[in-house]
C-alpha cells in the first residue's frame, strides 16, 4: 500500500457513493446535491487504512469506507438543522436550499441506507460496532445541545462531547476496518485507540480553528460562540479569568453581534488558544503511542502522517 | 395464544421500553417523556402475533416487538418536526416542549438504539428486512413532502406514499415476527401480504378520519389540508369536481384559515369520503384473502379481528 493508492481508493469510494441509483426524483436530487462535494474523508481513509492489511477484501473494503462516509454525512445533514447552518462544505446547506424537513428526512434516508449496506457486509461484529457508534454520536450531539450557554461545563465534559460526536466514528471506522481485514487482537486494539485519540484531537483543532481571525478554514469564524457553545478556547480562557474578565466573556455569550477581534484578543490573552493547542498536543501524544505499537510499517507511517496533518491543518 | 395474552405481552414490551437505563439526564428526560404514553401499538402487536407460532422464542419475541415500537416512535418524533406538530398522542410534542433540534437528535438516538437491539437479535434476515423498511419509510416521507400542494398527484402515487410510510413497517413487523418464529415460506408470505394491505388500509382510514367533523380521533381535524397535503378524500373529490368546484377546492389548499364545515360539505358532496371508504374496503378484501390463507386458526382470527377493527375505528 502506498498512500497514493489510498487516495485512488477514496476516489473509488466517492464513485460508489455517487453511482447510487435512486428512482424517486426528489430523493435523487437531494442525494446528488449532498454527495457532489466531499469533505476530507478522513474517517473513510482510516477505515481503508486499517483494512489495507488484507488486500483480498478489496471490494468489501471500499463498501465499508462508503458506509462510514454515509454515516458521517447523515450526521452532518442533521447537524445543519440543529445549528441552523446555511453553509456546508462551501456550499449552501440542504436546509437552506430546501427546508429543515428535507434535511431531517434525507438524513434518515442516508442513515438507513448505511444500515442496509452494513447488513449486506454480513459481519455481526462490524454491525455491532457501527450501530453502537451511531448511537454514541447522537448522544454526543444531545449532551452538547444540553450544554449550550452553560458556563459550568468542565473539561471532562467537553472531552466527552468531542469523543462521542467526533472521536467515536473515527474509532468505529478504524475498528471495523481492522475487523474486516481479520486483524489480530493487538492490531485492532492499537488501531482503535489511535483513531479515538486522533478524533478527539481533530475536534479540539476544529474548535481552535473556529477561534482564528482571518482563517482559511472555509467556514465562517466564531460560529461556536454565536451558537452559544462553550468550546475549549472559551473554557480555558474563562477558567483563567478575573471576575471582570469573566463578566466580559459572559457578555460575548449573551451578545447578538460579536466583535470577533475583541473576543479573539481576550481569549488569546487569557491563554485560551495556547491551552487548547496544548490539549491537542496531549491527544497527539496519546495517539502516537498507539501508532508506534502497530507493527505494519505502512499503516504506522500513514497514521503518524494523519496525526501531524490533523494537528497542523489550517482548515 | 389468547388475545388476552397478546395484550399482556404488549404490556411487557412497554416495560422493556420504559426500563431502558440512560446515564445522561437530558437523554433520559427526553426518552422517558416520549415513552410515557403509547399509541395503539398495532405494529408491535403484529410482530407478536406472527411470532406467536413458536412460543419458545419468548424473550426474543418481546425484544423484536420493542424494536418495532422504537422504529415507529423514531419516525413519529421526526414527523413532528416535518409537520410542525404541537401534539402527539394527546401530549405536547417534543419539538413544542424542547426544540426541533432535540426532536431530530432524540429521533436519531431512538433509531440507532433500535439498530443496536436488532444486532443483538443476531438474525441477518430480520436485520435486512428492518433496515430495508426503515429506508422505505424515509422514502415515503420524502415523496409525500414532494407532493405537498401538488394537485396533480394520482391515486397510484397516493397509495405508494401510504405503503411506504405506513404499510411498509406493518409488513416488516409481521415478516420479521414470522421469520423469528421459523415460520414456513407460505406462512411468511401470507403474513407479509396481510400486513402490508392492513397498513395501507390503516393509512387510508387515517386520512379519512382527518376529514371527519367532530371526530373523536384525538387529533385535531383537517390537519392534512392545513399542511397542504393532498390525501384520498380531497383527491377523489377533485377528480369528480366541475371546473368551478375545482377552483373552490384549490382555494381550500391555498387558504390560511379553513372553514371545516364547508370543506367537509364539498368533499362529501363530491363523493370524496365515500370513495375513500370504498378504497379502504378494497384493501380489506386484499388483506382478508391473505388472512384466510393462514392455517393457524388463532393467528388467522386475530388478523381478521385487527382488520375489521382498523376499518371501523373512530380514532
Coordinates of C-alpha atoms in Angstrom, one line a residue:
Chain A
X1 CA 0.0 0.0 0.0
X2 CA 1.3 3.4 -1.0
X3 CA -0.6 6.5 0.1
X4 CA -1.1 7.3 -3.5
X5 CA -3.2 4.1 -3.5
X6 CA -5.3 5.3 -0.6
X7 CA -6.2 8.4 -2.5
X8 CA -7.1 6.3 -5.5
X9 CA -9.3 4.1 -3.3
X10 CA -11.0 7.2 -1.8
X11 CA -11.9 8.2 -5.4
X12 CA -13.5 4.8 -5.9
X13 CA -15.4 5.2 -2.6
X14 CA -16.8 8.5 -3.9
X15 CA -17.7 6.8 -7.1
X16 CA -19.6 4.1 -5.2
X17 CA -21.5 6.8 -3.3
X18 CA -22.3 8.8 -6.4
X19 CA -23.3 5.8 -8.5
X20 CA -26.2 5.0 -6.2
X21 CA -29.3 4.9 -8.3
X22 CA -32.4 6.3 -6.9
X23 CA -35.8 6.1 -8.6
X24 CA -37.6 8.9 -6.9
X25 CA -36.6 12.3 -8.4
X26 CA -36.8 14.3 -5.2
X27 CA -34.6 11.8 -3.3
X28 CA -32.0 11.6 -6.1
X29 CA -31.9 15.4 -6.3
X30 CA -31.2 15.7 -2.6
X31 CA -28.8 12.8 -2.6
X32 CA -26.8 14.0 -5.6
X33 CA -26.6 17.5 -4.2
X34 CA -25.2 16.2 -0.9
X35 CA -22.6 14.0 -2.4
X36 CA -21.5 16.3 -5.2
X37 CA -18.9 17.7 -2.8
X38 CA -16.9 15.8 -0.3
X39 CA -15.0 16.7 2.9
X40 CA -11.6 15.5 4.0
X41 CA -12.9 11.9 4.0
X42 CA -10.6 11.2 7.0
X43 CA -13.0 8.7 8.5
X44 CA -13.2 6.7 5.3
X45 CA -9.4 6.9 4.9
X46 CA -9.0 5.4 8.4
X47 CA -11.2 2.5 7.5
X48 CA -9.4 1.9 4.2
X49 CA -6.1 2.2 6.1
X50 CA -6.7 -0.3 8.8
X51 CA -8.4 -2.7 6.4
X52 CA -5.4 -2.5 4.0
X53 CA -3.5 -5.3 5.7
X54 CA -5.7 -7.7 3.8
X55 CA -6.0 -6.6 0.2
X56 CA -8.1 -9.6 -0.8
X57 CA -11.0 -7.8 0.9
X58 CA -10.9 -5.2 -2.0
X59 CA -14.5 -4.7 -2.8
X60 CA -15.7 -5.0 0.8
X61 CA -13.1 -2.5 2.0
X62 CA -14.5 0.1 -0.4
X63 CA -18.0 -0.6 0.6
X64 CA -17.1 -0.3 4.3
X65 CA -15.5 3.0 3.7
X66 CA -18.6 4.2 1.8
X67 CA -20.8 3.2 4.7
X68 CA -18.6 5.3 7.0
X69 CA -19.0 8.2 4.7
X70 CA -22.7 7.7 4.6
X71 CA -23.0 7.7 8.4
X72 CA -20.8 10.8 8.7
X73 CA -22.8 12.6 6.1
X74 CA -26.1 11.8 7.7
X75 CA -24.9 13.3 10.9
X76 CA -23.8 16.5 9.1
X77 CA -27.1 16.9 7.4
X78 CA -28.9 16.6 10.7
X79 CA -26.3 18.9 12.4
X80 CA -27.1 21.6 9.9
X81 CA -30.7 21.6 11.2
X82 CA -29.5 21.7 14.8
X83 CA -27.1 24.5 14.2
X84 CA -29.3 26.3 11.6
X85 CA -26.2 26.3 9.3
X86 CA -26.5 27.9 5.9
X87 CA -23.2 26.6 4.6
X88 CA -21.8 23.0 4.4
X89 CA -18.5 22.2 2.7
X90 CA -18.5 25.5 1.0
X91 CA -22.0 25.1 -0.5
X92 CA -25.4 26.1 0.7
X93 CA -26.8 23.5 3.1
X94 CA -29.8 21.3 2.3
X95 CA -31.9 23.2 4.9
X96 CA -31.1 26.5 3.3
X97 CA -31.9 25.4 -0.3
X98 CA -34.8 23.0 0.6
X99 CA -36.2 23.0 4.1
X100 CA -35.4 21.6 7.6
X101 CA -37.9 18.9 6.8
X102 CA -36.0 17.8 3.8
X103 CA -32.8 17.7 5.9
X104 CA -34.4 15.6 8.6
X105 CA -35.8 13.1 6.1
X106 CA -32.9 12.8 3.7
X107 CA -30.7 12.4 6.8
X108 CA -32.9 9.4 7.8
X109 CA -32.7 8.1 4.3
X110 CA -28.9 8.2 4.3
X111 CA -28.6 6.6 7.8
X112 CA -30.9 3.8 6.8
X113 CA -29.1 3.3 3.5
X114 CA -25.9 2.9 5.5
X115 CA -27.5 0.3 7.7
X116 CA -28.7 -1.6 4.5
X117 CA -25.1 -1.7 3.2
X118 CA -23.8 -2.7 6.6
X119 CA -26.2 -5.7 6.7
X120 CA -25.0 -6.6 3.2
X121 CA -21.4 -6.7 4.5
X122 CA -22.7 -9.6 6.6
X123 CA -20.4 -9.2 9.6
X124 CA -22.0 -9.1 13.0
X125 CA -19.0 -7.6 14.8
X126 CA -18.9 -4.7 12.3
X127 CA -22.7 -4.2 12.6
X128 CA -22.4 -4.0 16.3
X129 CA -19.5 -1.6 16.3
X130 CA -21.2 0.7 13.8
X131 CA -24.7 0.7 15.4
X132 CA -23.1 1.4 18.8
X133 CA -21.1 4.2 17.3
X134 CA -24.2 5.8 15.6
X135 CA -26.0 5.8 18.9
X136 CA -23.0 7.3 20.7
X137 CA -22.8 10.1 18.1
X138 CA -26.4 11.1 18.8
X139 CA -25.6 11.0 22.5
X140 CA -22.7 13.4 21.9
X141 CA -24.9 15.8 19.9
X142 CA -27.6 15.7 22.6
X143 CA -25.3 16.4 25.5
X144 CA -23.7 19.2 23.5
X145 CA -27.1 20.6 22.9
X146 CA -27.8 20.4 26.6
X147 CA -24.5 22.3 27.4
X148 CA -25.4 25.3 25.3
X149 CA -25.0 28.6 27.1
X150 CA -23.8 26.6 30.1
X151 CA -20.8 28.3 31.6
X152 CA -20.4 25.5 34.1
X153 CA -19.2 22.8 31.8
X154 CA -15.9 21.3 32.8
X155 CA -13.0 19.9 30.8
X156 CA -14.0 16.3 31.1
X157 CA -17.5 17.1 29.8
X158 CA -16.0 18.9 26.8
X159 CA -13.8 15.9 26.1
X160 CA -16.7 13.6 26.4
X161 CA -18.6 15.6 23.8
X162 CA -15.6 15.6 21.5
X163 CA -15.2 11.8 21.9
X164 CA -18.9 11.0 21.3
X165 CA -19.6 13.3 18.5
X166 CA -16.3 13.0 16.6
X167 CA -13.8 10.5 18.1
X168 CA -16.4 7.7 18.2
X169 CA -16.8 7.5 14.5
X170 CA -13.1 7.7 13.9
X171 CA -12.7 4.8 16.3
X172 CA -15.5 2.8 14.7
X173 CA -14.1 3.4 11.2
X174 CA -10.7 2.1 12.2
X175 CA -12.0 -0.7 14.3
X176 CA -14.4 -2.1 11.7
X177 CA -11.7 -1.8 9.0
X178 CA -9.3 -3.8 11.2
X179 CA -12.1 -6.4 11.9
X180 CA -12.9 -6.7 8.2
X181 CA -9.2 -7.4 7.4
X182 CA -9.1 -10.1 10.1
X183 CA -6.5 -8.2 12.1
X184 CA -5.1 -9.7 15.3
X185 CA -6.4 -8.5 18.7
X186 CA -3.5 -6.2 19.3
X187 CA -3.8 -4.7 15.8
X188 CA -7.5 -4.0 16.4
X189 CA -6.7 -2.5 19.9
X190 CA -4.0 -0.1 18.8
X191 CA -5.9 1.0 15.6
X192 CA -8.9 1.7 17.8
X193 CA -7.0 3.7 20.4
X194 CA -5.1 5.6 17.8
X195 CA -8.2 6.6 16.0
X196 CA -10.2 7.5 19.1
X197 CA -7.5 9.9 20.1
X198 CA -7.0 11.2 16.6
X199 CA -10.7 12.0 16.5
X200 CA -10.7 13.9 19.8
X201 CA -7.6 15.8 18.6
X202 CA -9.4 16.6 15.3
X203 CA -12.3 18.1 17.2
X204 CA -10.1 20.1 19.5
X205 CA -8.4 21.5 16.4
X206 CA -11.7 22.3 14.9
X207 CA -12.7 24.2 17.9
X208 CA -9.4 26.1 17.8
X209 CA -9.7 26.9 14.1
X210 CA -13.1 28.4 14.9
X211 CA -11.3 31.0 17.1
X212 CA -8.9 32.1 14.4
X213 CA -9.0 35.6 12.9
X214 CA -8.8 35.5 9.1
X215 CA -8.6 31.8 9.0
X216 CA -8.7 29.8 5.8
X217 CA -10.9 27.2 7.4
X218 CA -13.5 27.6 4.7
X219 CA -16.1 28.0 7.5
X220 CA -17.3 31.3 8.9
X221 CA -15.4 32.0 12.1
X222 CA -16.6 32.3 15.7
X223 CA -19.6 30.1 14.9
X224 CA -19.4 28.3 18.2
X225 CA -19.8 31.3 20.3
X226 CA -22.6 32.6 18.0
X227 CA -24.4 29.2 18.7
X228 CA -23.7 29.8 22.4
X229 CA -21.4 26.7 22.5
X230 CA -18.7 26.7 25.1
X231 CA -15.7 25.1 23.5
X232 CA -12.1 24.7 24.6
X233 CA -10.7 28.2 23.9
X234 CA -13.5 29.8 25.7
X235 CA -13.4 27.3 28.5
X236 CA -9.7 27.7 29.2
X237 CA -9.9 31.5 29.0
X238 CA -12.8 31.6 31.4
X239 CA -11.0 29.3 33.9
X240 CA -8.1 31.7 33.9
X241 CA -10.1 34.9 34.0
X242 CA -10.7 37.5 36.8
X243 CA -14.2 38.4 37.8
X244 CA -14.2 41.4 35.5
X245 CA -12.9 39.3 32.6
X246 CA -15.5 36.6 33.3
X247 CA -18.2 39.2 33.0
X248 CA -16.8 40.3 29.7
X249 CA -16.6 36.7 28.4
X250 CA -20.2 36.1 29.5
X251 CA -21.2 39.2 27.6
X252 CA -19.9 37.6 24.4
X253 CA -22.1 34.6 25.1
X254 CA -25.2 36.8 25.5
X255 CA -24.4 39.2 22.8
X256 CA -26.2 39.1 19.5
X257 CA -23.5 40.6 17.3
X258 CA -19.9 39.7 18.4
X259 CA -16.8 41.8 17.9
X260 CA -14.5 39.0 16.7
X261 CA -11.3 40.9 17.2
X262 CA -12.2 41.7 20.8
X263 CA -13.2 38.2 21.6
X264 CA -10.0 36.8 20.0
X265 CA -7.9 39.2 21.9
X266 CA -9.4 38.4 25.3
X267 CA -9.4 34.6 24.8
X268 CA -5.9 34.8 23.5
X269 CA -4.7 37.0 26.3
X270 CA -6.1 34.6 28.9
X271 CA -4.3 31.6 27.3
X272 CA -7.4 30.0 25.8
X273 CA -5.8 29.3 22.5
X274 CA -2.4 28.2 23.8
X275 CA -4.0 25.8 26.3
X276 CA -6.3 24.4 23.6
X277 CA -3.3 23.8 21.4
X278 CA -1.5 22.1 24.3
X279 CA -4.6 19.9 24.9
X280 CA -4.5 18.9 21.2
X281 CA -0.8 18.0 21.5
X282 CA -1.6 15.8 24.6
X283 CA -4.0 13.8 22.4
X284 CA -1.4 13.7 19.7
X285 CA 0.9 12.0 22.2
X286 CA -1.7 9.5 23.2
X287 CA -2.4 8.6 19.6
X288 CA 1.3 8.4 18.8
X289 CA 1.9 5.7 21.4
X290 CA -0.8 3.6 19.8
X291 CA 0.6 4.3 16.3
X292 CA 4.1 3.2 17.4
X293 CA 2.6 -0.1 18.7
X294 CA 1.4 -1.0 15.2
X295 CA 3.8 -3.4 13.6
X296 CA 2.8 -2.9 9.9
X297 CA 5.2 -0.1 8.9
X298 CA 3.0 1.3 6.1
X299 CA -0.1 1.6 8.4
X300 CA 2.0 3.1 11.2
X301 CA 3.6 5.7 8.9
X302 CA 0.3 6.8 7.5
X303 CA -1.2 7.0 11.0
X304 CA 1.7 9.3 12.1
X305 CA 1.2 11.3 8.9
X306 CA -2.5 11.7 9.5
X307 CA -1.8 12.7 13.1
X308 CA 0.6 15.5 12.3
X309 CA -1.5 16.7 9.4
X310 CA -4.5 16.9 11.7
X311 CA -2.6 18.9 14.2
X312 CA -1.1 21.3 11.7
X313 CA -4.1 21.8 9.4
X314 CA -5.2 25.3 8.7
X315 CA -8.8 24.3 7.8
Chain B
X1 CA -52.3 -17.9 22.4
X2 CA -55.3 -16.0 23.6
X3 CA -55.8 -12.3 22.6
X4 CA -55.7 -11.6 26.3
X5 CA -52.1 -12.9 26.2
X6 CA -51.2 -10.6 23.4
X7 CA -52.3 -7.6 25.5
X8 CA -50.3 -8.9 28.4
X9 CA -47.3 -9.2 26.1
X10 CA -47.7 -5.7 24.9
X11 CA -47.5 -4.5 28.5
X12 CA -44.2 -6.4 28.8
X13 CA -43.0 -4.7 25.6
X14 CA -43.8 -1.3 27.1
X15 CA -42.0 -2.3 30.3
X16 CA -38.9 -3.3 28.2
X17 CA -39.0 0.1 26.5
X18 CA -39.5 2.0 29.7
X19 CA -36.9 0.2 31.7
X20 CA -34.1 1.4 29.4
X21 CA -31.5 2.9 31.6
X22 CA -29.8 6.1 30.3
X23 CA -27.0 7.7 32.1
X24 CA -27.2 11.2 30.5
X25 CA -30.0 13.2 32.1
X26 CA -31.1 15.2 29.1
X27 CA -31.4 11.9 27.0
X28 CA -33.3 10.1 29.7
X29 CA -35.7 13.1 30.2
X30 CA -36.5 13.1 26.5
X31 CA -36.7 9.3 26.3
X32 CA -39.0 9.0 29.3
X33 CA -41.2 11.7 28.1
X34 CA -41.6 10.1 24.7
X35 CA -42.4 6.6 26.1
X36 CA -44.6 7.6 28.9
X37 CA -47.6 7.4 26.6
X38 CA -48.1 4.8 23.9
X39 CA -50.2 4.6 20.8
X40 CA -52.2 1.6 19.5
X41 CA -49.1 -0.5 19.3
X42 CA -50.6 -2.2 16.3
X43 CA -47.2 -2.8 14.7
X44 CA -45.8 -4.4 17.8
X45 CA -48.9 -6.5 18.1
X46 CA -48.5 -7.7 14.5
X47 CA -45.0 -8.8 15.3
X48 CA -46.0 -10.6 18.5
X49 CA -48.9 -12.2 16.6
X50 CA -46.9 -13.7 13.7
X51 CA -44.1 -14.8 16.0
X52 CA -46.6 -16.5 18.4
X53 CA -46.4 -19.8 16.5
X54 CA -43.2 -20.5 18.3
X55 CA -43.6 -19.6 22.0
X56 CA -40.1 -20.8 22.9
X57 CA -38.9 -17.6 21.4
X58 CA -40.5 -15.8 24.3
X59 CA -37.8 -13.2 25.3
X60 CA -36.7 -12.6 21.7
X61 CA -40.3 -12.0 20.6
X62 CA -40.7 -9.3 23.1
X63 CA -37.5 -7.7 22.1
X64 CA -38.4 -7.7 18.5
X65 CA -41.7 -6.1 19.3
X66 CA -39.9 -3.4 21.3
X67 CA -37.6 -2.8 18.3
X68 CA -40.6 -2.3 16.1
X69 CA -42.0 0.2 18.6
X70 CA -38.7 2.1 18.7
X71 CA -38.5 2.4 14.9
X72 CA -42.1 3.6 14.7
X73 CA -41.6 6.1 17.5
X74 CA -38.4 7.5 15.9
X75 CA -40.4 8.2 12.7
X76 CA -43.1 9.9 14.7
X77 CA -40.6 12.2 16.5
X78 CA -39.1 13.2 13.2
X79 CA -42.5 13.6 11.6
X80 CA -43.5 16.1 14.2
X81 CA -40.6 18.3 13.1
X82 CA -41.7 17.9 9.4
X83 CA -45.3 18.7 10.2
X84 CA -44.5 21.2 12.9
X85 CA -46.9 19.3 15.1
X86 CA -47.6 20.6 18.6
X87 CA -49.4 17.4 19.7
X88 CA -48.5 13.8 19.7
X89 CA -50.6 11.0 21.3
X90 CA -52.6 13.6 23.2
X91 CA -49.5 15.2 24.7
X92 CA -47.3 18.2 23.7
X93 CA -44.8 17.0 21.1
X94 CA -41.0 17.0 21.9
X95 CA -40.5 19.9 19.4
X96 CA -43.0 22.0 21.2
X97 CA -41.7 21.4 24.7
X98 CA -38.0 21.3 23.8
X99 CA -36.9 22.3 20.3
X100 CA -36.8 20.9 16.7
X101 CA -33.1 20.1 17.4
X102 CA -34.0 17.9 20.3
X103 CA -36.5 16.1 18.2
X104 CA -34.0 15.5 15.4
X105 CA -31.3 14.2 17.8
X106 CA -33.5 12.1 20.1
X107 CA -35.1 10.6 16.9
X108 CA -31.6 9.6 15.8
X109 CA -30.9 8.2 19.2
X110 CA -34.0 6.1 19.1
X111 CA -33.3 4.9 15.6
X112 CA -29.8 3.8 16.4
X113 CA -30.9 2.2 19.7
X114 CA -33.4 0.1 17.6
X115 CA -30.5 -1.0 15.4
X116 CA -28.4 -1.9 18.4
X117 CA -31.2 -4.1 19.7
X118 CA -31.6 -5.6 16.2
X119 CA -28.0 -6.5 16.0
X120 CA -28.3 -8.2 19.4
X121 CA -31.1 -10.4 18.0
X122 CA -28.4 -11.8 15.8
X123 CA -30.6 -12.7 12.7
X124 CA -29.4 -11.4 9.4
X125 CA -32.8 -11.9 7.7
X126 CA -34.5 -9.8 10.3
X127 CA -31.8 -7.1 10.1
X128 CA -32.2 -7.0 6.3
X129 CA -36.0 -6.7 6.5
X130 CA -35.9 -4.0 9.1
X131 CA -33.2 -1.9 7.6
X132 CA -34.9 -2.0 4.2
X133 CA -38.1 -1.0 5.8
X134 CA -36.5 2.0 7.6
X135 CA -35.2 3.2 4.3
X136 CA -38.5 2.8 2.6
X137 CA -40.3 4.7 5.4
X138 CA -38.0 7.7 4.8
X139 CA -38.6 7.4 1.1
X140 CA -42.4 7.6 1.7
X141 CA -42.0 10.7 3.9
X142 CA -39.8 12.3 1.2
X143 CA -42.1 11.7 -1.7
X144 CA -45.0 12.9 0.5
X145 CA -43.1 16.0 1.2
X146 CA -42.6 16.5 -2.5
X147 CA -46.3 16.1 -3.2
X148 CA -47.3 18.9 -0.9
X149 CA -49.6 21.4 -2.6
X150 CA -49.4 19.3 -5.8
X151 CA -52.8 18.9 -7.2
X152 CA -51.5 16.6 -9.9
X153 CA -50.8 13.6 -7.7
X154 CA -52.6 10.5 -8.9
X155 CA -54.1 7.5 -7.0
X156 CA -51.2 5.2 -7.5
X157 CA -48.9 7.9 -6.1
X158 CA -51.1 8.3 -3.0
X159 CA -51.1 4.5 -2.5
X160 CA -47.3 4.4 -2.9
X161 CA -47.0 7.0 -0.1
X162 CA -49.4 5.0 2.1
X163 CA -47.5 1.8 1.5
X164 CA -44.0 3.3 2.1
X165 CA -44.8 5.5 5.1
X166 CA -47.2 3.1 6.8
X167 CA -47.7 -0.3 5.2
X168 CA -44.0 -0.9 5.0
X169 CA -43.5 -1.1 8.7
X170 CA -46.6 -3.2 9.2
X171 CA -45.2 -5.5 6.7
X172 CA -41.8 -5.6 8.2
X173 CA -43.2 -6.2 11.7
X174 CA -45.2 -9.2 10.6
X175 CA -42.5 -10.6 8.4
X176 CA -39.7 -10.4 11.0
X177 CA -42.0 -11.9 13.6
X178 CA -42.8 -14.8 11.2
X179 CA -39.0 -15.2 10.4
X180 CA -38.1 -15.2 14.1
X181 CA -40.6 -18.0 14.8
X182 CA -39.2 -20.0 12.0
X183 CA -42.4 -19.9 10.0
X184 CA -42.7 -21.8 6.7
X185 CA -42.4 -19.9 3.4
X186 CA -46.2 -19.7 2.9
X187 CA -46.8 -18.5 6.4
X188 CA -44.2 -15.7 5.9
X189 CA -45.7 -14.8 2.6
X190 CA -49.3 -14.6 3.7
X191 CA -48.4 -12.8 7.0
X192 CA -46.4 -10.3 5.0
X193 CA -49.1 -9.7 2.4
X194 CA -51.8 -9.4 5.0
X195 CA -49.9 -6.8 7.0
X196 CA -48.9 -4.7 4.0
X197 CA -52.5 -4.4 3.0
X198 CA -53.7 -3.8 6.6
X199 CA -51.1 -1.0 6.8
X200 CA -52.3 0.7 3.6
X201 CA -55.9 0.3 4.9
X202 CA -54.8 1.8 8.2
X203 CA -53.4 4.9 6.4
X204 CA -56.4 5.3 4.2
X205 CA -58.6 5.2 7.3
X206 CA -56.3 7.8 9.0
X207 CA -56.7 10.1 6.0
X208 CA -60.5 9.6 6.2
X209 CA -60.7 10.3 9.9
X210 CA -58.9 13.6 9.3
X211 CA -61.9 14.7 7.2
X212 CA -64.4 14.0 9.9
X213 CA -66.4 16.8 11.6
X214 CA -66.4 16.4 15.4
X215 CA -64.5 13.2 15.3
X216 CA -63.1 11.5 18.4
X217 CA -59.8 10.8 16.8
X218 CA -57.9 12.6 19.5
X219 CA -56.2 14.6 16.8
X220 CA -57.1 18.0 15.5
X221 CA -59.1 17.6 12.4
X222 CA -58.4 18.8 8.8
X223 CA -54.7 18.8 9.6
X224 CA -53.7 17.4 6.2
X225 CA -55.2 20.2 4.2
X226 CA -53.7 22.7 6.6
X227 CA -50.3 21.1 5.8
X228 CA -51.2 21.3 2.1
X229 CA -51.3 17.6 1.8
X230 CA -53.5 16.1 -0.9
X231 CA -55.0 12.9 0.6
X232 CA -57.6 10.5 -0.6
X233 CA -60.8 12.4 0.3
X234 CA -59.5 15.5 -1.4
X235 CA -58.1 13.6 -4.4
X236 CA -61.4 11.7 -5.0
X237 CA -63.4 14.9 -4.6
X238 CA -61.2 16.8 -7.0
X239 CA -61.3 14.1 -9.6
X240 CA -65.1 14.2 -9.6
X241 CA -65.4 18.0 -9.5
X242 CA -66.5 20.6 -12.1
X243 CA -64.2 23.5 -13.1
X244 CA -65.9 25.7 -10.6
X245 CA -65.7 23.1 -7.8
X246 CA -62.0 22.5 -8.6
X247 CA -61.4 26.2 -8.1
X248 CA -63.2 26.1 -4.8
X249 CA -61.1 23.0 -3.7
X250 CA -57.9 24.7 -4.7
X251 CA -58.9 27.7 -2.6
X252 CA -59.0 25.5 0.4
X253 CA -55.4 24.4 -0.3
X254 CA -54.3 28.0 -0.6
X255 CA -56.3 29.3 2.2
X256 CA -54.7 30.1 5.6
X257 CA -57.8 29.6 7.8
X258 CA -60.1 26.9 6.6
X259 CA -63.8 26.6 7.1
X260 CA -64.0 23.0 8.1
X261 CA -67.8 22.6 7.6
X262 CA -67.6 24.0 4.1
X263 CA -64.7 21.8 3.1
X264 CA -66.4 18.8 4.6
X265 CA -69.6 19.5 2.7
X266 CA -67.9 20.0 -0.6
X267 CA -65.6 16.9 -0.3
X268 CA -68.5 14.8 0.9
X269 CA -70.9 16.1 -1.9
X270 CA -68.3 15.1 -4.5
X271 CA -68.1 11.6 -3.1
X272 CA -64.6 12.0 -1.7
X273 CA -65.4 10.4 1.6
X274 CA -67.4 7.5 0.2
X275 CA -64.8 6.7 -2.4
X276 CA -62.1 6.8 0.3
X277 CA -64.2 4.4 2.4
X278 CA -64.5 2.1 -0.6
X279 CA -60.8 2.1 -1.3
X280 CA -60.3 1.1 2.3
X281 CA -62.7 -1.8 1.9
X282 CA -60.8 -2.9 -1.3
X283 CA -57.7 -3.2 0.8
X284 CA -59.6 -5.0 3.5
X285 CA -60.6 -7.6 0.9
X286 CA -57.0 -8.0 -0.3
X287 CA -55.8 -8.5 3.3
X288 CA -58.7 -10.9 4.0
X289 CA -57.6 -13.2 1.2
X290 CA -54.1 -13.5 2.9
X291 CA -55.6 -13.9 6.3
X292 CA -57.8 -16.8 5.2
X293 CA -54.7 -18.5 3.7
X294 CA -53.1 -18.7 7.2
X295 CA -53.6 -22.2 8.6
X296 CA -53.1 -21.3 12.3
X297 CA -56.6 -20.5 13.4
X298 CA -55.6 -18.3 16.3
X299 CA -53.4 -16.2 14.1
X300 CA -56.0 -16.0 11.4
X301 CA -58.8 -15.0 13.7
X302 CA -56.7 -12.2 15.3
X303 CA -55.8 -11.0 11.9
X304 CA -59.4 -10.8 10.8
X305 CA -60.2 -9.1 14.1
X306 CA -57.4 -6.5 13.6
X307 CA -58.6 -5.9 10.1
X308 CA -62.2 -5.1 11.0
X309 CA -61.2 -3.1 14.0
X310 CA -58.9 -1.0 11.8
X311 CA -61.7 -0.3 9.3
X312 CA -64.3 0.5 11.9
X313 CA -62.2 2.5 14.3
X314 CA -63.3 6.0 15.2
X315 CA -59.8 7.2 16.1

